[in-house]
């Protein structure tokens, strides 16, 4: 049995979970509402403020879906109660970020032009830029998949390089660094 799939999900106070006839799970909480289509083979049961998932057989695709849908629904429950935050840091001389109206972010990443990114309305953004420190971009959302996708898109414009670590990185991320040329080393 799937180790993730067999874990029950506790429903916190103030959260409502509904399952429609065509297996669409809707989770409503204090921060918002999310919905997810669940495969018809996976059965959900809601009892005593817990959600449990079961699969019909031990086939490989049923085992994979068992853990997947349990994790997706758990992320929805956490999202509507606490929300998700991602903090990104721009490392590099002259790298800047600016929040523009209509949820647009303006990035200066060492190219000859500015990079503008239109964020979805579900993702809220803050930009912190203080003198003598790297700029930070803070992304907030209730949808874990969406915030991860937006962060990956922002990072794709200038991923951290392995020699000096310049680029857009997540706060707390350990970068694998390489040694540069060994100039003037004699053997």
Tab-separated table of C-alpha atoms in Angstrom:
chain	number	residue	atom	x	y	z
A	1	UNK	CA	0.000	0.000	0.000
A	2	UNK	CA	1.144	3.549	-0.664
A	3	UNK	CA	2.778	5.100	2.376
A	4	UNK	CA	1.475	8.547	1.450
A	5	UNK	CA	-1.912	7.388	0.171
A	6	UNK	CA	-2.894	5.535	3.323
A	7	UNK	CA	-2.330	8.536	5.631
A	8	UNK	CA	-5.602	10.234	6.609
A	9	UNK	CA	-6.048	13.993	6.145
A	10	UNK	CA	-7.347	15.909	9.162
A	11	UNK	CA	-9.905	18.597	8.260
A	12	UNK	CA	-9.233	21.703	10.407
A	13	UNK	CA	-12.024	23.828	11.882
A	14	UNK	CA	-13.501	26.260	9.384
A	15	UNK	CA	-12.727	24.090	6.336
A	16	UNK	CA	-15.455	22.460	4.248
A	17	UNK	CA	-14.716	19.561	1.894
A	18	UNK	CA	-17.261	18.466	-0.725
A	19	UNK	CA	-17.063	15.698	-3.305
A	20	UNK	CA	-19.364	15.962	-6.336
A	21	UNK	CA	-20.769	13.012	-8.291
A	22	UNK	CA	-18.142	13.355	-11.030
A	23	UNK	CA	-15.301	13.145	-8.422
A	24	UNK	CA	-14.453	16.849	-8.201
A	25	UNK	CA	-13.169	17.685	-4.705
A	26	UNK	CA	-13.870	21.241	-3.534
A	27	UNK	CA	-12.096	22.567	-0.446
A	28	UNK	CA	-13.345	25.838	1.026
A	29	UNK	CA	-11.567	27.615	3.865
A	30	UNK	CA	-10.839	31.008	5.383
A	31	UNK	CA	-8.318	31.975	2.651
A	32	UNK	CA	-10.291	30.821	-0.397
A	33	UNK	CA	-11.595	27.890	-2.385
A	34	UNK	CA	-9.794	25.255	-4.482
A	35	UNK	CA	-11.040	22.318	-6.524
A	36	UNK	CA	-9.393	19.249	-8.056
A	37	UNK	CA	-10.602	16.433	-10.293
A	38	UNK	CA	-9.881	13.003	-8.764
A	39	UNK	CA	-9.681	9.878	-10.905
A	40	UNK	CA	-12.825	7.734	-10.714
A	41	UNK	CA	-10.797	4.675	-9.658
A	42	UNK	CA	-9.692	6.304	-6.384
A	43	UNK	CA	-12.447	6.392	-3.753
A	44	UNK	CA	-12.606	9.113	-1.111
A	45	UNK	CA	-14.445	8.900	2.175
A	46	UNK	CA	-15.046	11.717	4.657
A	47	UNK	CA	-15.732	10.582	8.230
A	48	UNK	CA	-15.185	12.269	11.618
A	49	UNK	CA	-13.304	15.269	10.122
A	50	UNK	CA	-10.816	13.028	8.295
A	51	UNK	CA	-10.456	12.202	4.626
A	52	UNK	CA	-9.196	8.772	3.590
A	53	UNK	CA	-8.361	7.434	0.145
A	54	UNK	CA	-8.601	3.862	-1.152
A	55	UNK	CA	-7.588	2.199	-4.416
A	56	UNK	CA	-9.283	-0.755	-6.102
A	57	UNK	CA	-6.200	-2.879	-6.864
A	58	UNK	CA	-2.430	-3.076	-6.563
A	59	UNK	CA	-1.763	-2.151	-10.193
A	60	UNK	CA	1.096	0.271	-10.755
A	61	UNK	CA	-1.119	3.133	-12.002
A	62	UNK	CA	-3.535	2.713	-9.063
A	63	UNK	CA	-0.640	2.814	-6.591
A	64	UNK	CA	0.699	5.983	-8.231
A	65	UNK	CA	-2.684	7.742	-8.254
A	66	UNK	CA	-3.408	6.742	-4.644
A	67	UNK	CA	-0.522	8.795	-3.246
A	68	UNK	CA	-0.857	11.557	-5.849
A	69	UNK	CA	-4.463	12.480	-5.137
A	70	UNK	CA	-3.996	12.232	-1.383
A	71	UNK	CA	-1.068	14.699	-1.640
A	72	UNK	CA	-3.011	17.075	-3.928
A	73	UNK	CA	-6.019	17.201	-1.589
A	74	UNK	CA	-3.741	17.643	1.436
A	75	UNK	CA	-2.023	20.589	-0.319
A	76	UNK	CA	-5.446	22.120	-0.951
A	77	UNK	CA	-6.436	21.801	2.724
A	78	UNK	CA	-3.155	23.384	3.869
A	79	UNK	CA	-3.477	26.104	1.217
A	80	UNK	CA	-6.936	27.299	2.254
A	81	UNK	CA	-5.965	27.342	5.949
A	82	UNK	CA	-2.352	28.623	6.040
A	83	UNK	CA	-1.417	29.446	2.440
A	84	UNK	CA	1.986	29.043	0.802
A	85	UNK	CA	4.921	31.449	0.557
A	86	UNK	CA	8.047	31.331	-1.602
A	87	UNK	CA	10.919	33.748	-1.034
A	88	UNK	CA	13.356	34.339	-3.907
A	89	UNK	CA	16.618	36.302	-3.891
A	90	UNK	CA	18.237	38.102	-6.845
A	91	UNK	CA	22.014	37.683	-6.550
A	92	UNK	CA	24.107	39.803	-8.897
A	93	UNK	CA	25.437	43.314	-9.412
A	94	UNK	CA	22.670	45.567	-10.699
A	95	UNK	CA	19.940	42.919	-10.440
A	96	UNK	CA	16.669	44.609	-9.446
A	97	UNK	CA	12.986	43.801	-9.114
A	98	UNK	CA	10.050	46.197	-9.018
A	99	UNK	CA	6.350	45.554	-8.459
A	100	UNK	CA	4.198	47.320	-11.051
A	101	UNK	CA	0.392	47.753	-11.044
A	102	UNK	CA	-1.896	44.947	-12.305
A	103	UNK	CA	0.294	42.224	-10.707
A	104	UNK	CA	3.239	42.768	-13.080
A	105	UNK	CA	6.849	42.364	-11.967
A	106	UNK	CA	9.733	44.194	-13.679
A	107	UNK	CA	13.093	42.407	-13.482
A	108	UNK	CA	16.507	43.812	-14.384
A	109	UNK	CA	18.766	40.759	-14.715
A	110	UNK	CA	21.843	41.958	-16.589
A	111	UNK	CA	20.311	41.744	-20.043
A	112	UNK	CA	20.047	44.720	-22.413
A	113	UNK	CA	16.319	44.937	-21.675
A	114	UNK	CA	13.876	44.733	-18.773
A	115	UNK	CA	11.920	41.521	-18.240
A	116	UNK	CA	8.220	41.936	-17.461
A	117	UNK	CA	6.168	39.059	-16.056
A	118	UNK	CA	2.381	39.140	-15.672
A	119	UNK	CA	1.501	37.084	-12.584
A	120	UNK	CA	-1.861	35.306	-12.209
A	121	UNK	CA	-4.389	37.093	-9.953
A	122	UNK	CA	-4.243	34.212	-7.424
A	123	UNK	CA	-0.559	34.937	-6.707
A	124	UNK	CA	0.263	37.963	-4.550
A	125	UNK	CA	3.734	39.469	-4.738
A	126	UNK	CA	5.940	41.705	-2.595
A	127	UNK	CA	9.332	43.080	-3.562
A	128	UNK	CA	11.830	44.056	-0.856
A	129	UNK	CA	14.868	46.035	-1.948
A	130	UNK	CA	17.109	47.629	0.656
A	131	UNK	CA	20.398	49.400	0.129
A	132	UNK	CA	23.493	47.206	0.264
A	133	UNK	CA	21.511	43.961	0.122
A	134	UNK	CA	20.081	41.721	-2.560
A	135	UNK	CA	16.462	42.289	-3.659
A	136	UNK	CA	13.889	39.719	-2.536
A	137	UNK	CA	10.655	38.627	-4.192
A	138	UNK	CA	8.011	37.152	-1.873
A	139	UNK	CA	5.227	35.163	-3.573
A	140	UNK	CA	2.049	34.187	-1.683
A	141	UNK	CA	-0.832	31.984	-2.819
A	142	UNK	CA	-3.231	29.298	-1.636
A	143	UNK	CA	-2.467	27.076	-4.653
A	144	UNK	CA	0.828	25.199	-4.203
A	145	UNK	CA	1.015	24.060	-7.835
A	146	UNK	CA	0.453	27.559	-9.210
A	147	UNK	CA	2.960	29.302	-6.926
A	148	UNK	CA	5.602	26.696	-7.791
A	149	UNK	CA	4.980	27.151	-11.498
A	150	UNK	CA	5.230	30.960	-11.225
A	151	UNK	CA	8.456	30.716	-9.192
A	152	UNK	CA	9.967	28.330	-11.738
A	153	UNK	CA	9.070	30.744	-14.552
A	154	UNK	CA	10.705	33.682	-12.736
A	155	UNK	CA	13.809	31.593	-11.992
A	156	UNK	CA	14.065	30.477	-15.639
A	157	UNK	CA	14.984	34.008	-16.759
A	158	UNK	CA	18.320	33.812	-14.890
A	159	UNK	CA	19.037	30.541	-13.106
A	160	UNK	CA	21.969	30.613	-10.652
A	161	UNK	CA	25.274	29.838	-12.311
A	162	UNK	CA	27.708	27.471	-10.546
A	163	UNK	CA	30.838	29.686	-10.368
A	164	UNK	CA	29.761	32.884	-8.604
A	165	UNK	CA	26.167	31.953	-7.771
A	166	UNK	CA	24.678	34.864	-9.732
A	167	UNK	CA	21.023	34.540	-10.672
A	168	UNK	CA	17.613	34.087	-9.078
A	169	UNK	CA	17.631	31.553	-6.247
A	170	UNK	CA	15.289	30.472	-3.486
A	171	UNK	CA	16.157	31.679	0.002
A	172	UNK	CA	17.877	28.855	1.867
A	173	UNK	CA	18.734	26.944	-1.309
A	174	UNK	CA	22.164	25.297	-1.341
A	175	UNK	CA	23.852	25.842	-4.692
A	176	UNK	CA	26.445	23.427	-5.968
A	177	UNK	CA	29.522	25.540	-6.624
A	178	UNK	CA	32.449	24.799	-8.928
A	179	UNK	CA	36.053	25.869	-8.571
A	180	UNK	CA	37.196	28.326	-11.215
A	181	UNK	CA	40.344	28.168	-13.282
A	182	UNK	CA	43.479	27.538	-11.302
A	183	UNK	CA	45.558	30.351	-12.844
A	184	UNK	CA	49.290	30.176	-12.370
A	185	UNK	CA	49.354	26.857	-10.521
A	186	UNK	CA	52.559	24.935	-11.212
A	187	UNK	CA	53.022	21.281	-10.563
